[in-house]
Structure formats: structure tokens, C-alpha cells
Coordinates of C-alpha atoms and ligand atoms in Angstrom, one line a residue:
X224 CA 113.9 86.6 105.8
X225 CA 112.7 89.5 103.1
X226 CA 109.9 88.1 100.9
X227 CA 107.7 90.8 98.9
X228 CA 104.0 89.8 99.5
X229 CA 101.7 90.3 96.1
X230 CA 99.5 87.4 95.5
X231 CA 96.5 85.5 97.2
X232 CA 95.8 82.7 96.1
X233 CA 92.5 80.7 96.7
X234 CA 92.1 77.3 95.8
X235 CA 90.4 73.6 96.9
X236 CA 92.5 72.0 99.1
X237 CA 91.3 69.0 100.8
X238 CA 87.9 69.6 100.0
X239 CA 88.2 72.6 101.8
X240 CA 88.1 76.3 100.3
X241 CA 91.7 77.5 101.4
X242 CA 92.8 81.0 100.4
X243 CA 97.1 81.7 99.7
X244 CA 98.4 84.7 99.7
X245 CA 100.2 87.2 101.3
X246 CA 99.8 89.7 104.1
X247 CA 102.1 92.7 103.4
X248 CA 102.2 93.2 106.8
X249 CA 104.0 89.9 107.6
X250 CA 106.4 91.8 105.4
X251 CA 108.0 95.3 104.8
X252 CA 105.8 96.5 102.9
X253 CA 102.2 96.6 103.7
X254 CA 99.8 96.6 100.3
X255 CA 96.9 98.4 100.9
X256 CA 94.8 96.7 98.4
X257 CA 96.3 92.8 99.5
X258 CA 94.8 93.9 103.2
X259 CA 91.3 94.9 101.7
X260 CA 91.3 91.7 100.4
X261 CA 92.3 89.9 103.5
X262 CA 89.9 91.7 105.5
X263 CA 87.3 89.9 103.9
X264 CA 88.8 86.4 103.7
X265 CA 89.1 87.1 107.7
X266 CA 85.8 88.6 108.1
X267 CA 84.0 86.0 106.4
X268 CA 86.2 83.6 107.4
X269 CA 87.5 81.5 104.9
X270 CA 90.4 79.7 105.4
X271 CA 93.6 80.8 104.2
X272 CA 96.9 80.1 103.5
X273 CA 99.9 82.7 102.8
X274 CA 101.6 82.5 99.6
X275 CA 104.8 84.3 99.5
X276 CA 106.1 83.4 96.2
X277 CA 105.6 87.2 95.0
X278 CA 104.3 86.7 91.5
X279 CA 102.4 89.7 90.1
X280 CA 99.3 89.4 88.6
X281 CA 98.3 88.8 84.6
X282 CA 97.4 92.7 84.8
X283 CA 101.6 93.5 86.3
X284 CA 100.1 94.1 89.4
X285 CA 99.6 93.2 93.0
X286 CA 97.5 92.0 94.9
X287 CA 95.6 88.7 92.6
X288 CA 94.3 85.6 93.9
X289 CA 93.9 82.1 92.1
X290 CA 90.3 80.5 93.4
X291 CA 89.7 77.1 92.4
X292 CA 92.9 77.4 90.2
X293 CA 91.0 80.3 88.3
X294 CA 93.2 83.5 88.7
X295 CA 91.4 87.0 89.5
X296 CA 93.4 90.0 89.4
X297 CA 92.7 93.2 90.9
X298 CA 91.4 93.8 94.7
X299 CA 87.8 94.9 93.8
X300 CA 87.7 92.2 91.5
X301 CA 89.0 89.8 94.1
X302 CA 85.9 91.2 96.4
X303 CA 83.4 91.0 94.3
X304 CA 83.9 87.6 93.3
X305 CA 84.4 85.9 97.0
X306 CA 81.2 88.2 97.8
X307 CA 79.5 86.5 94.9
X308 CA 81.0 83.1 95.7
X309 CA 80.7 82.6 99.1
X310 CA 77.1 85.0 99.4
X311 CA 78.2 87.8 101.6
X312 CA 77.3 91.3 101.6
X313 CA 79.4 93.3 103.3
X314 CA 77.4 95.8 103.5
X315 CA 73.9 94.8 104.3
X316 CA 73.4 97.9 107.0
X317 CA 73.8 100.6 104.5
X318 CA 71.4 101.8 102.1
X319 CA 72.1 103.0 98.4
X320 CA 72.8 106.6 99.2
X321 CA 75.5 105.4 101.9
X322 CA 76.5 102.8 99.7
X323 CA 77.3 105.7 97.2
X324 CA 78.9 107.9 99.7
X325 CA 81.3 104.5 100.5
X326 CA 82.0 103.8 96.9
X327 CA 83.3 107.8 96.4
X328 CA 85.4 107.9 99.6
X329 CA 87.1 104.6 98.2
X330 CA 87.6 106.1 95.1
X331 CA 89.3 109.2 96.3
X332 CA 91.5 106.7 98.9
X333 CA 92.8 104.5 95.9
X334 CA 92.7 106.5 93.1
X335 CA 93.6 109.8 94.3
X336 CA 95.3 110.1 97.8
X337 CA 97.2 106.8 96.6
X338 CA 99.4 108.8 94.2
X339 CA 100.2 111.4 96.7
X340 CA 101.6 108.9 99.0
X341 CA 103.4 107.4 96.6
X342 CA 105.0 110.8 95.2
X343 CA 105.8 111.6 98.8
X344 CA 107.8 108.3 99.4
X345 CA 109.7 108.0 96.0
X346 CA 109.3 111.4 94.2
X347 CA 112.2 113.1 96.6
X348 CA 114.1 111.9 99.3
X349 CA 114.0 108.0 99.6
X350 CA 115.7 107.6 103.1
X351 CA 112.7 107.1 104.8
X352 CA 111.0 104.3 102.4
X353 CA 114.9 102.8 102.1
X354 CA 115.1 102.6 106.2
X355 CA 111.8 100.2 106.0
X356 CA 113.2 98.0 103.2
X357 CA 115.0 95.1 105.0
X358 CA 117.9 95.1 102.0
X359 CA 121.1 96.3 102.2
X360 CA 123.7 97.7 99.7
X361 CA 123.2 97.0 95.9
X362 CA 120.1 95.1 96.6
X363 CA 118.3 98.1 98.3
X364 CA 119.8 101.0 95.9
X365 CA 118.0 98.6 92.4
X366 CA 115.0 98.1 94.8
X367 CA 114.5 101.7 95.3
X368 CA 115.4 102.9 91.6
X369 CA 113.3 100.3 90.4
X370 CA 110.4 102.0 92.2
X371 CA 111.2 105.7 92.2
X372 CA 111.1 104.5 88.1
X373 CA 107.7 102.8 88.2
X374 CA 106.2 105.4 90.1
X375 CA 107.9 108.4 88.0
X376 CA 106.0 106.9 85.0
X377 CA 102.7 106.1 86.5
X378 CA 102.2 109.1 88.4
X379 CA 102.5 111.1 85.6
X380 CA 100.3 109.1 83.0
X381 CA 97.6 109.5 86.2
X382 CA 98.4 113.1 86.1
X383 CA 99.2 113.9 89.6
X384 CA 103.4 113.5 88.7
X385 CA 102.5 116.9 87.1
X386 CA 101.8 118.6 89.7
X387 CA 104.1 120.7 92.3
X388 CA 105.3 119.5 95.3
X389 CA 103.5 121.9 97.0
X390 CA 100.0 121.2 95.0
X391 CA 100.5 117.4 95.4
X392 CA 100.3 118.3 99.3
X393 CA 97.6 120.5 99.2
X394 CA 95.8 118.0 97.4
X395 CA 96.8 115.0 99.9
X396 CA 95.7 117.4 103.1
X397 CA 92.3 117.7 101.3
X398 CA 91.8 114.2 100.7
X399 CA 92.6 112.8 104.4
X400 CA 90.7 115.9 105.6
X401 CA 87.6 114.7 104.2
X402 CA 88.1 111.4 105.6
X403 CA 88.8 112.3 109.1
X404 CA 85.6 114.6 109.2
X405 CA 83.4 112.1 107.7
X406 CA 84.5 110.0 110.1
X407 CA 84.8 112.2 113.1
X408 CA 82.9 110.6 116.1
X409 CA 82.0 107.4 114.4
X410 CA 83.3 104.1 115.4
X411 CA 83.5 102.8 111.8
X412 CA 83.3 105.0 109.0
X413 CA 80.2 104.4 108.0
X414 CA 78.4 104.2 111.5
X415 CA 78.8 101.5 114.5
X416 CA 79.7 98.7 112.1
X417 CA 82.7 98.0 109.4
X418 CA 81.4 97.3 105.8
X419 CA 83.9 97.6 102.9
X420 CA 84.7 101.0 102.9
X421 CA 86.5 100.6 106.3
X422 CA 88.6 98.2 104.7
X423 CA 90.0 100.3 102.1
X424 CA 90.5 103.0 104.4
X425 CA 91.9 101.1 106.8
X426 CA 94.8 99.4 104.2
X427 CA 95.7 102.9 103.0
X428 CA 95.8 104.9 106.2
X429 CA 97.9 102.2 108.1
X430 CA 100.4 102.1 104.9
X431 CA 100.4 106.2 106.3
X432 CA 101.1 105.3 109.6
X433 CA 103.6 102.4 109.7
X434 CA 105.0 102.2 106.2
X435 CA 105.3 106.4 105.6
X436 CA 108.1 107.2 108.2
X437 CA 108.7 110.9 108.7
X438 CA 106.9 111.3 105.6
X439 CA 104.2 114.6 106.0
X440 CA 101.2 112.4 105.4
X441 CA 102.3 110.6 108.5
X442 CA 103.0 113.7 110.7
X443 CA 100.2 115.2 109.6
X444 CA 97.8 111.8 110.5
X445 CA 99.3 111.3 113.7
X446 CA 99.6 115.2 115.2
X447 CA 96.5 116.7 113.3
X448 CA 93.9 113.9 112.9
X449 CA 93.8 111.9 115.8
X450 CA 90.5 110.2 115.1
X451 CA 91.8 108.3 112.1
X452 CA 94.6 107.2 114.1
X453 CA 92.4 105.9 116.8
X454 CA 90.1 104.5 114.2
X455 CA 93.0 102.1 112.8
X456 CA 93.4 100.9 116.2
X457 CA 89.9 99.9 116.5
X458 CA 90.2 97.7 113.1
X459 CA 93.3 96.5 113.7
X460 CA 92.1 95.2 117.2
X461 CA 89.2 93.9 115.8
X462 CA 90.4 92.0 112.5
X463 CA 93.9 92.0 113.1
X464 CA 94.8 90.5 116.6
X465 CA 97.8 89.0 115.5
X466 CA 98.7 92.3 113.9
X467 CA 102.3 93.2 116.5
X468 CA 103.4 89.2 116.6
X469 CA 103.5 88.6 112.7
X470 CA 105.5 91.6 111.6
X471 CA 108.9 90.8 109.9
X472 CA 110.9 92.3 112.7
X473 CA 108.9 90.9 115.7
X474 CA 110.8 88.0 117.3
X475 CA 107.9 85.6 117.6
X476 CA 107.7 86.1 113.2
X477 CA 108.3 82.7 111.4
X478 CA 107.7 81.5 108.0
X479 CA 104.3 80.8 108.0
X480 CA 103.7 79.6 104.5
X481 CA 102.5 75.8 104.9
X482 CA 100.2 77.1 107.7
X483 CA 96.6 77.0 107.0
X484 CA 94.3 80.0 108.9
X485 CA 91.2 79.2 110.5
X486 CA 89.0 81.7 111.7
X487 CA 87.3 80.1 114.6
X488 CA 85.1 83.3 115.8
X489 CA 83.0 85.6 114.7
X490 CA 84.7 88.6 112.9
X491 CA 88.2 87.3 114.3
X492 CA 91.2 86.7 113.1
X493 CA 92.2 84.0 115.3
X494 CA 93.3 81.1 113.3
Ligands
GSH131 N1 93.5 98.7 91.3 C1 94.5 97.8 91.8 C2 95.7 98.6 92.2 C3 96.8 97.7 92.7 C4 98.2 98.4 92.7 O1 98.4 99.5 92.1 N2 99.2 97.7 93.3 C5 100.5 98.2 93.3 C6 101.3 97.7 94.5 S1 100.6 98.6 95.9 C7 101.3 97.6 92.1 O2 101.1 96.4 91.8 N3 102.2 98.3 91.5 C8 103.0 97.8 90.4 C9 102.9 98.5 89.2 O3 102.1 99.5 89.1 O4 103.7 98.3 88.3 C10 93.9 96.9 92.9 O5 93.0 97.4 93.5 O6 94.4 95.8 93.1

């Protein structure tokens, strides 16, 4: 079963608030931003359905969500509004200068580091990204062009397309540097509890670890900065439970799309 996960949908069902949408994980592809939305859902616990119908968003991009049959595209803008919605702060333990410090470190993950990882798994060699893409034959080879085509053009309207190989790399080593030292010794990565930051961190440096194979960015997380590795197994532990049993290749995976999640616990994704 291949389905490509891009849309959450939220909505009233029952007289309950349900969320659909995806979880990339459930699928081969894990989308950074559709987990830093589904942290929250799970951390505030919302109920949640997964929508796997793989629409992209009014803005021709992924992840959205529909709440209340209103459609909101965009992560951050999904955030803010389930933050405003259902009255959460996620970050109630930080003050403004940390707040700050959070805010730049997710704009260097998304909008910076981001386009290195994607030069590194479409701008060359594609074996590695083809070997995690559950296609075969003619299906795979338009999949791949299709992307290595997207991503020519959008890398180099963002600029970093322009650069060398070797810059593009210098300029990825920089940007996980400065997130493994300003983690170093810390649970979290803002102190002894998650707040948003950690969920943006967390979707990008697991697409490193699982979704990068053989790719330098994941040879360079795994052998040189141990702490963010150990770090992703704290939040997957903690949010993600279920994490090993729902991946598409696990035996126990199954279509889970009528199933509604219910987060009984505190901070758990038990459902
Ligand atoms: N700022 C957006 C970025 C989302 C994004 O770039 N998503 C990628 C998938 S990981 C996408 O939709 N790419 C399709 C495209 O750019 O055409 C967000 O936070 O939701």
C-alpha cells in the first residue's frame, strides 16, 4: 500500500473536534512540517483521524488541514490557529529572549538547512531517496524526475541551488552544528521540557536520520553528533510510542484511515 501523506484535516465530527490527516511516517516519506503539526494535535490531544487522500494545499503545498471545514495551509499557520483555538501555549516556560532564540533556530531548520537536505537527496545521485520510495519501474523513475524538477527550480529561486556542492555542505555542517551545541546536555532543546521548537527540530532531523540514507547529513548526524541522535529518541519515545509499529514496512502497519486517535494520557500518543 504506497499512499503520499500531505493533508490534515480537522473538522466536527460527532460533536467531537476530530483532526484528519496524515502522518508521513505511516508512509515513505516523512514531512517534517506534517509532524510539527501532529506533535501538537498529540500533545494537546485532540483527536485525530488520518487522511490519506494526498491533496496539496490551496498554496501547492503540504502539509494543510481543514478545521471546521475551514481549510488552513501552511504548518505555522496550522499551529497558530489550533494554539488560538483550543488555548494552548506551547511554550509557557520560556521567556521572550528564549522565545526568540526558538523562533531563529526554527528559521534556520526550515528555511535554511531544509534546502540543503533537499539538494543532497535530489540534486545528484537519487539511489538513495529512490531505495526509500516503495514504487517500482516507470512509476518510481516520473516520481523521482518529478521531484529532482520541483526541487531544481525551488532551490535555486531560494538561492541555495546556486551554490557548489561543496558550499551547500559547508553550509549544512554549520547549520546542524549550531543545533547540536545549543542543545548539547539538554534534554529538550530548550531546557528540561519540549515547547515548539523541539517539534520542528525534531520533524527535520528524523527526515536526516530515517528518510536521508547514506546521504552525508545522515553520516555526519549519526557518527559526529550523537546528542541530536539521542535527542530524537527521547521525542520519539515520548510523543511517538507507536512510532516502529505504524511504519509502511512494519508488519503490524494497516490502513488506518476510518480510525479515530484518542489521546488518553498526558503528553501521549496512545490513542
Ligand atoms: N512553509 C511550509 C513548507 C511546506 C513545504 O515546503 N512542503 C513541501 C513538502 S515537504 C512541499 O509541499 N513541496 C511541494 C512544492 O514545493 O511544490 C510549511 O511549513 O508548511
Amino acid at each position: 500500500m504506497t499512499k503520499i501523506p500531505y493533508m490534515v484535516r480537522l473538522t466536527n465530527k460527532n460533536d467531537r473536534d476530530s483532526v484528519y490527516g496524515t502522518f508521513g511516517l505511516y508512509e515513505w516519506l516523512i514531512d517534517c512540517w506534517l509532524l510539527y503539526v501532529k506533535w501538537l494535535v498529540r500533545m494537546t490531544k485532540i483527536p485525530y483521524m488520518n487522511d490519506h487522500s494526498g491533496k496539496f494545499s490551496s498554496k501547492g503545498k503540504t502539509p494543510w488541514m481543514e478545521y471546521n471545514g475551514k481549510p488552513i495551509a501552511d504548518s505555522q499557520f496550522c499551529i497558530e490557529y489550533l494554539k488560538k483555538e483550543k488555548e494552548v501555549d506551547v511554550n509557557t516556560l520560556l521567556n521572550k529572549d528564549e522565545i526568540s532564540v526558538a523562533k531563529a533556530f526554527q528559521r534556520l531548520t526550515e528555511e535554511n538547512l531544509y534546502w540543503t537536505m533537499c539538494i543532497e537527496s535530489f540534486g545528484g545521485d537519487v539511489s538513495a531517496v529512490s531505495s526509500i520510495i516503495p514504487y517500482t519501474g516507470l512509476k518510481l523513475w516520473l516520481t523521482v524526475k518529478f521531484l529532482q524538477r520541483v526541487i531544481k527550480q525551488e532551490t535555486w529561486g531560494q538561492g541555495m541551488g546556486r551554490h557548489t556542492p561543496d558550499e551547500v555542505w559547508e553550509i549544512a555542517v554549520h547549520d546542524m552544528t549550531a543545533i547540536s551545541n545549543f542543545l548539547g546536555e539538554k534534554k529538550f532543546f530548550m531546557g528540561d521540557e519540549p515547547c515548539e521548537v523541539d517539534c520542528v527540530l525534531f520533524g527535520m532531523l528524523v527526515m536526516i536520520i530515517y528518510n536521508m540514507p547514506g546521504s552525508k547529513h545522515q553520516k555526519f548526524v549519526t557518527e559526529e553528533l550523537g546528542n541530536l541522535v539521542s535527542y530524537c529518541e527521547r521525542m520519539k519515545n515520548k510523543y511517538w510510542p507507536d512510532w516502529n509499529e505504524k511504519l509502511l514496512h512494519s508488519p503490524t502497519y494497516k490502513d488506518d484511515s476510518d480510525q479515530i486517535y484518542w489521546h488518553k494520557t498526558e503528553n501521549s500518543a496512545q490513542s
